Coordinates of C-alpha atoms and ligand atoms in Angstrom, one line a residue:
M171 CA 108.2 103.3 78.0
E172 CA 105.9 101.2 75.5
A173 CA 104.6 102.6 72.6
P174 CA 101.4 105.4 73.4
L175 CA 97.8 104.1 73.5
I176 CA 96.4 106.1 69.9
D177 CA 92.7 105.7 68.4
P178 CA 92.0 104.8 65.0
F179 CA 91.2 108.0 64.7
Q180 CA 94.9 108.9 65.3
R181 CA 93.3 110.1 68.9
P182 CA 95.9 110.3 72.0
V183 CA 94.6 108.4 74.7
N184 CA 96.4 109.7 77.9
Y185 CA 93.0 110.1 80.5
L186 CA 91.9 108.0 82.3
R187 CA 88.7 108.0 84.7
V188 CA 87.7 105.5 87.1
S189 CA 84.7 104.8 88.7
V190 CA 85.8 102.9 91.9
T191 CA 82.5 102.6 92.9
D192 CA 78.9 102.6 91.6
R193 CA 77.7 103.3 95.2
C194 CA 76.7 106.8 96.1
D195 CA 75.4 108.1 99.7
F196 CA 73.1 110.8 97.9
R197 CA 70.4 109.9 95.5
C198 CA 70.7 112.7 92.9
S199 CA 67.2 112.7 91.0
Y200 CA 68.9 113.0 87.7
C201 CA 71.2 110.0 88.2
M202 CA 70.0 108.1 90.6
S203 CA 66.1 106.5 91.3
E204 CA 65.4 106.3 94.9
D205 CA 65.5 102.7 95.3
M206 CA 69.1 101.5 93.3
T207 CA 70.3 98.5 93.1
F208 CA 73.6 98.2 93.4
L209 CA 76.1 95.9 92.5
P210 CA 77.1 92.9 94.9
K211 CA 80.8 93.7 96.2
R212 CA 81.9 90.6 94.9
Q213 CA 81.5 91.9 91.0
L214 CA 83.7 95.1 91.9
L215 CA 87.3 95.1 91.1
T216 CA 89.3 95.5 94.4
L217 CA 91.8 97.9 95.4
E218 CA 94.5 96.1 94.3
E219 CA 93.1 95.5 91.0
L220 CA 92.0 98.9 90.4
D221 CA 95.8 99.8 91.0
T222 CA 97.0 96.9 88.3
V223 CA 94.3 98.2 85.5
S224 CA 95.2 102.0 86.3
S225 CA 99.3 101.5 86.7
A226 CA 99.1 99.6 83.2
F227 CA 97.5 102.4 81.7
I228 CA 100.0 104.9 83.1
G229 CA 102.6 102.4 81.6
L230 CA 101.1 102.7 78.3
G231 CA 101.2 106.9 78.7
V232 CA 98.3 107.6 80.8
R233 CA 98.9 111.2 81.7
K234 CA 95.7 112.3 83.7
L235 CA 93.8 110.1 86.3
R236 CA 90.1 111.1 87.5
V237 CA 88.9 109.0 89.9
T238 CA 84.8 109.1 90.3
G239 CA 81.8 106.6 90.9
G240 CA 79.7 106.6 91.9
E241 CA 80.5 108.7 95.5
P242 CA 84.8 107.7 95.2
L243 CA 84.7 108.5 99.2
V244 CA 82.2 106.3 100.3
R245 CA 84.1 103.1 98.8
R246 CA 86.0 101.6 101.9
G247 CA 89.7 102.1 102.3
I248 CA 89.9 104.2 98.8
M249 CA 92.5 106.0 100.4
T250 CA 94.4 103.3 100.0
Y251 CA 94.3 103.1 95.9
F252 CA 95.0 107.2 96.2
E253 CA 98.1 106.5 98.0
A254 CA 98.8 103.3 95.0
M255 CA 98.5 106.2 92.6
A256 CA 100.7 108.6 94.6
R257 CA 103.5 106.6 93.5
H258 CA 103.1 107.4 89.5
L259 CA 102.7 110.8 90.9
E260 CA 106.5 110.7 92.3
S261 CA 107.7 109.0 89.7
G262 CA 106.3 111.6 87.2
A263 CA 104.4 109.1 85.0
L264 CA 101.5 110.4 86.1
Q265 CA 100.5 114.1 85.5
E266 CA 97.7 114.8 87.5
L267 CA 95.6 112.7 90.4
T268 CA 92.1 114.3 90.4
L269 CA 89.0 113.2 92.2
T270 CA 85.0 114.2 91.4
T271 CA 83.1 114.0 94.4
N272 CA 79.9 115.4 96.0
G273 CA 81.8 116.4 99.0
S274 CA 79.2 114.9 101.3
Q275 CA 82.8 112.9 103.3
L276 CA 85.2 115.9 101.6
H277 CA 86.4 116.9 105.3
R278 CA 87.7 113.4 106.0
F279 CA 89.4 113.1 103.2
A280 CA 90.6 116.9 102.3
P281 CA 94.4 116.9 104.2
D282 CA 95.3 113.9 103.2
L283 CA 94.5 114.2 99.8
A284 CA 96.6 117.3 99.5
A285 CA 99.5 115.6 101.0
L286 CA 99.9 113.0 98.5
G287 CA 99.5 115.6 95.6
M288 CA 96.2 116.1 94.7
R289 CA 96.1 119.8 93.3
R290 CA 92.7 119.8 92.3
V291 CA 88.8 118.9 93.0
N292 CA 85.8 118.8 91.1
I293 CA 82.9 118.9 93.3
S294 CA 79.3 118.7 92.2
L295 CA 76.5 121.0 93.5
D296 CA 73.2 122.3 91.6
T297 CA 71.8 124.7 94.3
L298 CA 73.1 127.2 98.0
N299 CA 69.5 126.9 98.8
E300 CA 69.1 123.9 101.9
T301 CA 65.8 122.8 100.4
K302 CA 66.2 122.6 97.2
F303 CA 69.4 120.6 97.6
A304 CA 67.5 117.8 99.7
E305 CA 65.1 118.1 97.0
I306 CA 67.9 117.4 94.0
T307 CA 70.2 115.0 96.2
R308 CA 67.4 112.8 98.1
W309 CA 69.9 111.9 100.7
G310 CA 72.0 115.1 101.2
R311 CA 72.9 117.8 103.7
L312 CA 74.3 121.2 102.3
P313 CA 76.0 121.9 105.0
N314 CA 77.9 118.8 104.7
V315 CA 78.8 119.8 101.2
I316 CA 80.5 123.2 102.2
R317 CA 82.2 121.6 105.1
G318 CA 84.0 119.6 102.7
I319 CA 84.9 122.7 100.1
D320 CA 86.0 124.8 103.3
A321 CA 87.9 121.3 104.2
A322 CA 89.6 121.3 101.1
Q323 CA 90.0 124.6 100.4
A324 CA 92.2 124.7 103.4
A325 CA 94.1 122.2 102.5
G326 CA 95.1 124.4 99.3
L327 CA 93.1 122.3 97.3
R328 CA 92.1 124.2 94.2
V329 CA 87.8 123.2 93.5
K330 CA 85.9 123.8 90.8
I331 CA 82.6 123.3 91.2
N332 CA 80.5 121.3 88.9
A333 CA 76.5 122.0 88.5
V334 CA 74.0 119.8 86.1
A335 CA 71.6 123.0 84.6
L336 CA 68.5 122.1 85.4
K337 CA 65.6 123.7 83.9
G338 CA 62.5 124.9 86.7
F339 CA 65.3 124.0 89.0
N340 CA 68.4 126.3 88.8
E341 CA 67.7 128.3 86.2
D342 CA 66.4 131.2 89.0
E343 CA 70.5 130.4 90.3
L344 CA 72.6 131.3 87.9
F345 CA 73.9 134.7 88.9
D346 CA 73.8 133.7 92.7
M347 CA 76.1 131.0 92.1
V348 CA 78.4 132.5 89.8
E349 CA 79.5 135.4 92.6
W350 CA 78.9 132.7 95.3
C351 CA 82.0 130.5 92.9
A352 CA 83.1 133.8 92.5
S353 CA 83.8 134.7 96.1
R354 CA 85.4 132.1 96.7
D355 CA 88.2 132.0 94.3
M356 CA 86.1 128.3 93.1
D357 CA 85.8 128.0 88.7
L358 CA 82.5 126.7 88.2
T359 CA 81.1 124.4 85.4
F360 CA 77.7 123.7 84.3
I361 CA 76.9 120.2 82.8
E362 CA 73.7 119.8 80.5
V363 CA 71.6 116.9 82.0
M364 CA 72.4 113.9 79.8
P365 CA 70.0 110.7 78.8
M366 CA 71.7 108.1 80.9
G367 CA 70.0 105.3 83.4
D368 CA 66.5 105.1 83.9
M369 CA 65.2 107.8 85.8
G370 CA 61.7 106.1 86.6
E371 CA 59.1 109.5 87.0
E372 CA 61.4 112.3 86.0
D373 CA 61.2 113.4 82.6
R374 CA 64.3 113.9 81.4
L375 CA 63.5 116.7 78.3
S376 CA 61.3 118.8 81.1
Q377 CA 64.6 118.8 82.8
Y378 CA 66.3 119.7 79.9
W379 CA 67.7 123.5 80.4
P380 CA 70.3 124.2 76.9
L381 CA 73.7 125.8 77.7
K382 CA 73.4 127.9 75.0
E383 CA 70.1 129.3 76.7
L384 CA 72.7 130.0 80.1
R385 CA 75.4 131.3 78.4
A386 CA 73.1 133.7 76.6
R387 CA 71.7 135.0 79.7
L388 CA 75.2 134.8 81.8
A389 CA 76.0 137.7 78.7
E390 CA 73.2 139.5 80.1
R391 CA 74.9 140.8 82.5
Y392 CA 79.0 139.5 82.1
S393 CA 81.2 140.1 79.5
L394 CA 81.9 136.5 78.3
I395 CA 85.9 136.6 76.4
D396 CA 86.1 132.8 75.3
L397 CA 89.2 130.7 76.2
A398 CA 90.9 129.1 73.3
E399 CA 92.4 126.2 76.6
S400 CA 90.6 122.7 75.8
T401 CA 90.9 119.5 78.6
G402 CA 90.2 117.3 75.1
G403 CA 86.7 117.0 77.1
P404 CA 83.5 118.1 76.7
A405 CA 83.8 121.7 78.3
R406 CA 84.6 124.7 76.6
Y407 CA 85.4 127.9 79.3
V408 CA 85.0 131.4 79.6
R409 CA 86.8 133.9 81.5
L410 CA 84.0 136.7 82.8
D411 CA 85.7 139.8 82.2
E412 CA 84.0 141.5 85.6
T413 CA 85.0 138.8 88.0
G414 CA 87.9 137.0 86.7
Q415 CA 86.7 133.7 87.5
K416 CA 86.4 130.9 84.3
V417 CA 83.1 129.6 83.8
G418 CA 82.5 126.3 81.8
F419 CA 79.8 124.5 79.9
I420 CA 79.8 121.2 79.1
T421 CA 77.8 120.1 76.7
P422 CA 78.0 116.3 76.1
L423 CA 75.1 116.5 73.1
T424 CA 76.7 118.7 70.6
H425 CA 79.6 116.9 68.8
N426 CA 82.1 119.8 69.5
F427 CA 84.0 117.6 71.7
C428 CA 84.1 113.8 70.1
E429 CA 87.0 115.1 67.7
S430 CA 89.9 115.5 70.8
C431 CA 88.5 113.2 73.1
N432 CA 91.6 111.4 74.4
R433 CA 89.9 109.8 77.6
V434 CA 88.5 106.8 77.7
R435 CA 86.5 105.7 81.2
L436 CA 87.1 102.0 83.3
T437 CA 84.7 100.6 85.2
C438 CA 84.4 99.9 89.0
T439 CA 83.6 96.4 87.1
G440 CA 86.9 96.7 85.5
E441 CA 84.7 97.7 81.9
L442 CA 86.4 100.2 79.8
Y443 CA 83.8 102.3 78.2
M444 CA 85.7 103.8 75.1
C445 CA 83.1 106.5 75.2
L446 CA 80.8 107.9 77.9
G447 CA 77.5 107.6 75.0
Q448 CA 77.9 103.9 73.5
E449 CA 78.1 101.0 74.9
D450 CA 80.7 99.1 73.2
R451 CA 82.8 98.2 76.3
A452 CA 85.6 95.6 77.0
D453 CA 86.1 93.7 79.6
L454 CA 89.4 93.7 81.3
R455 CA 88.8 91.1 84.2
P456 CA 89.4 88.0 82.8
S457 CA 92.8 90.0 81.9
L458 CA 92.9 90.2 85.4
R459 CA 91.7 86.9 87.0
E460 CA 92.3 84.5 84.6
P461 CA 95.3 82.9 83.3
T462 CA 94.4 82.0 80.1
A463 CA 93.3 85.3 79.3
P464 CA 95.3 87.9 76.9
P465 CA 97.3 90.3 79.5
L466 CA 96.6 93.1 80.9
E467 CA 98.1 95.5 77.8
D468 CA 97.2 93.6 74.7
A469 CA 93.5 93.9 76.1
I470 CA 93.8 97.4 76.7
R471 CA 94.9 97.8 73.4
A472 CA 92.5 95.9 71.2
A473 CA 89.9 97.8 73.4
I474 CA 91.5 101.3 72.5
A475 CA 91.8 99.5 68.2
R476 CA 87.9 100.1 69.1
K477 CA 87.2 103.5 70.0
P478 CA 84.4 105.0 68.3
K479 CA 84.2 108.4 66.4
G480 CA 81.5 109.7 68.8
H481 CA 78.6 109.1 70.1
D482 CA 74.8 109.4 69.6
F483 CA 73.4 111.6 72.2
D484 CA 70.4 113.6 70.6
Y485 CA 67.5 115.7 72.1
S486 CA 67.3 117.9 68.7
R487 CA 64.3 116.3 67.4
Q488 CA 62.2 116.8 70.7
E489 CA 62.9 112.9 71.8
I490 CA 65.5 111.2 73.6
G491 CA 67.5 109.7 70.8
G492 CA 70.7 107.7 71.9
Q493 CA 69.5 107.0 75.1
M494 CA 72.1 104.7 77.6
P495 CA 70.3 102.6 79.4
R496 CA 73.3 102.5 82.0
H497 CA 73.6 105.1 84.8
M498 CA 76.2 107.6 84.8
S499 CA 77.0 106.6 88.4
H500 CA 78.1 103.3 86.6
T501 CA 80.4 104.5 83.7
G502 CA 81.4 107.3 86.0
G503 CA 80.5 110.6 85.1
Ligands
LIG202 N1 79.7 110.8 92.7 C1 80.3 112.3 92.3 C2 79.5 113.7 91.6 O1 77.8 113.6 92.5 O2 80.6 114.1 91.6 C3 81.0 111.4 90.9 C4 80.0 111.0 90.1 S1 78.6 112.2 89.5 C5 77.8 110.5 88.2 C6 79.9 112.7 88.5 C7 79.3 113.9 87.5 O3 78.1 113.5 86.7 C8 78.4 114.7 88.8 O4 78.7 116.0 88.2 C9 77.0 115.0 88.2 O5 75.8 116.0 88.8 C10 76.9 114.3 86.8 N2 75.4 113.6 86.5 C11 75.2 113.0 86.8 N3 74.3 112.2 86.0 C12 74.3 113.1 85.4 C13 73.0 113.3 83.5 N4 72.0 112.3 84.0 N5 73.3 114.2 82.9 C14 74.5 115.0 83.3 N6 75.1 114.8 84.6 C15 75.2 114.4 85.5
LIG203 FE1 76.0 110.0 93.5 FE2 77.0 111.8 91.9 FE3 75.1 110.0 91.1 FE4 74.5 112.3 92.9 S1 75.1 112.5 91.0 S2 73.6 110.4 92.8 S3 76.4 112.5 93.9 S4 77.0 110.0 92.0

């Protein structure tokens, strides 16, 4: 194997998140505006190009690959890409192939995903109330997501629920969600809302429910046991002694995770973001499409050599600092 990818701060890069589309069948209010303009399809990497870039990363030591978007399961022909990645699972080059999805289409895909070697999926769900679900996702329907979760579990996929913590929206459902996940043997991770994209009328600061507060409220009812495990990502985990389930906290606005960051993100247009919270990126498309451009492996190595130390998000002075103009659906959450 070639020398693995190590960034300037001696962090190994072995985790790739791939956004396979910027499109979605939902319009979650913290993620997209109602009238999103999506990229023309010709700007997207083809499924073959996605395979080429992902395989190059795997050749350079990437061991974990998470497919995201937009909503990955609305990309036409996406199973072709999953099947292509499954060959790396079979060879042992790739240890884990996972998916982050809104769950709306999952009932159609879960059996095939499990059959090709996927073990776990993350499903985003912010409320268990049908009316509130329709409100926050604008276009989503809760029963479709529940059907997707049922199908995933029936296929043997381990499900983790991701919920964005939103002040005044799902604060009152904290314990309901914890108990519902426990009853279905699902882990649960809360995400602090991040300043991504221009949300139109939504006021990001008023939505911000610090996970410190959420955690304190959780501790009023449960005994929280800190878990040392780290995914090299922004999540910290506790185990609830009473239910045995794992609860995660993704606090991207604190700097507690940059030191161990092991990941980079590929957009659906072939740009590589070395940090979710920075604008610097490397366009890998020329290496795929132009004969005179540097070989793909060289372009990837040059990009990793520019991976920054950390991000600049900051809510601390009651103003949104380090705000990113791009939407989460572009870089892939
Ligand atoms: N459509 C898929 C889904 O919803 O799971 C995958 C893409 S979505 C961008 C990935 C994750 O990012 C979701 O869990 C979503 O809740 C989260 N997300 C989107 N916008 C966010 C924001 N502004 N702050 C925090 N999390 C956000
Ligand atoms: Fe779509 Fe996921 Fe963004 Fe919601 S969070 S609009 S489901 S990409």
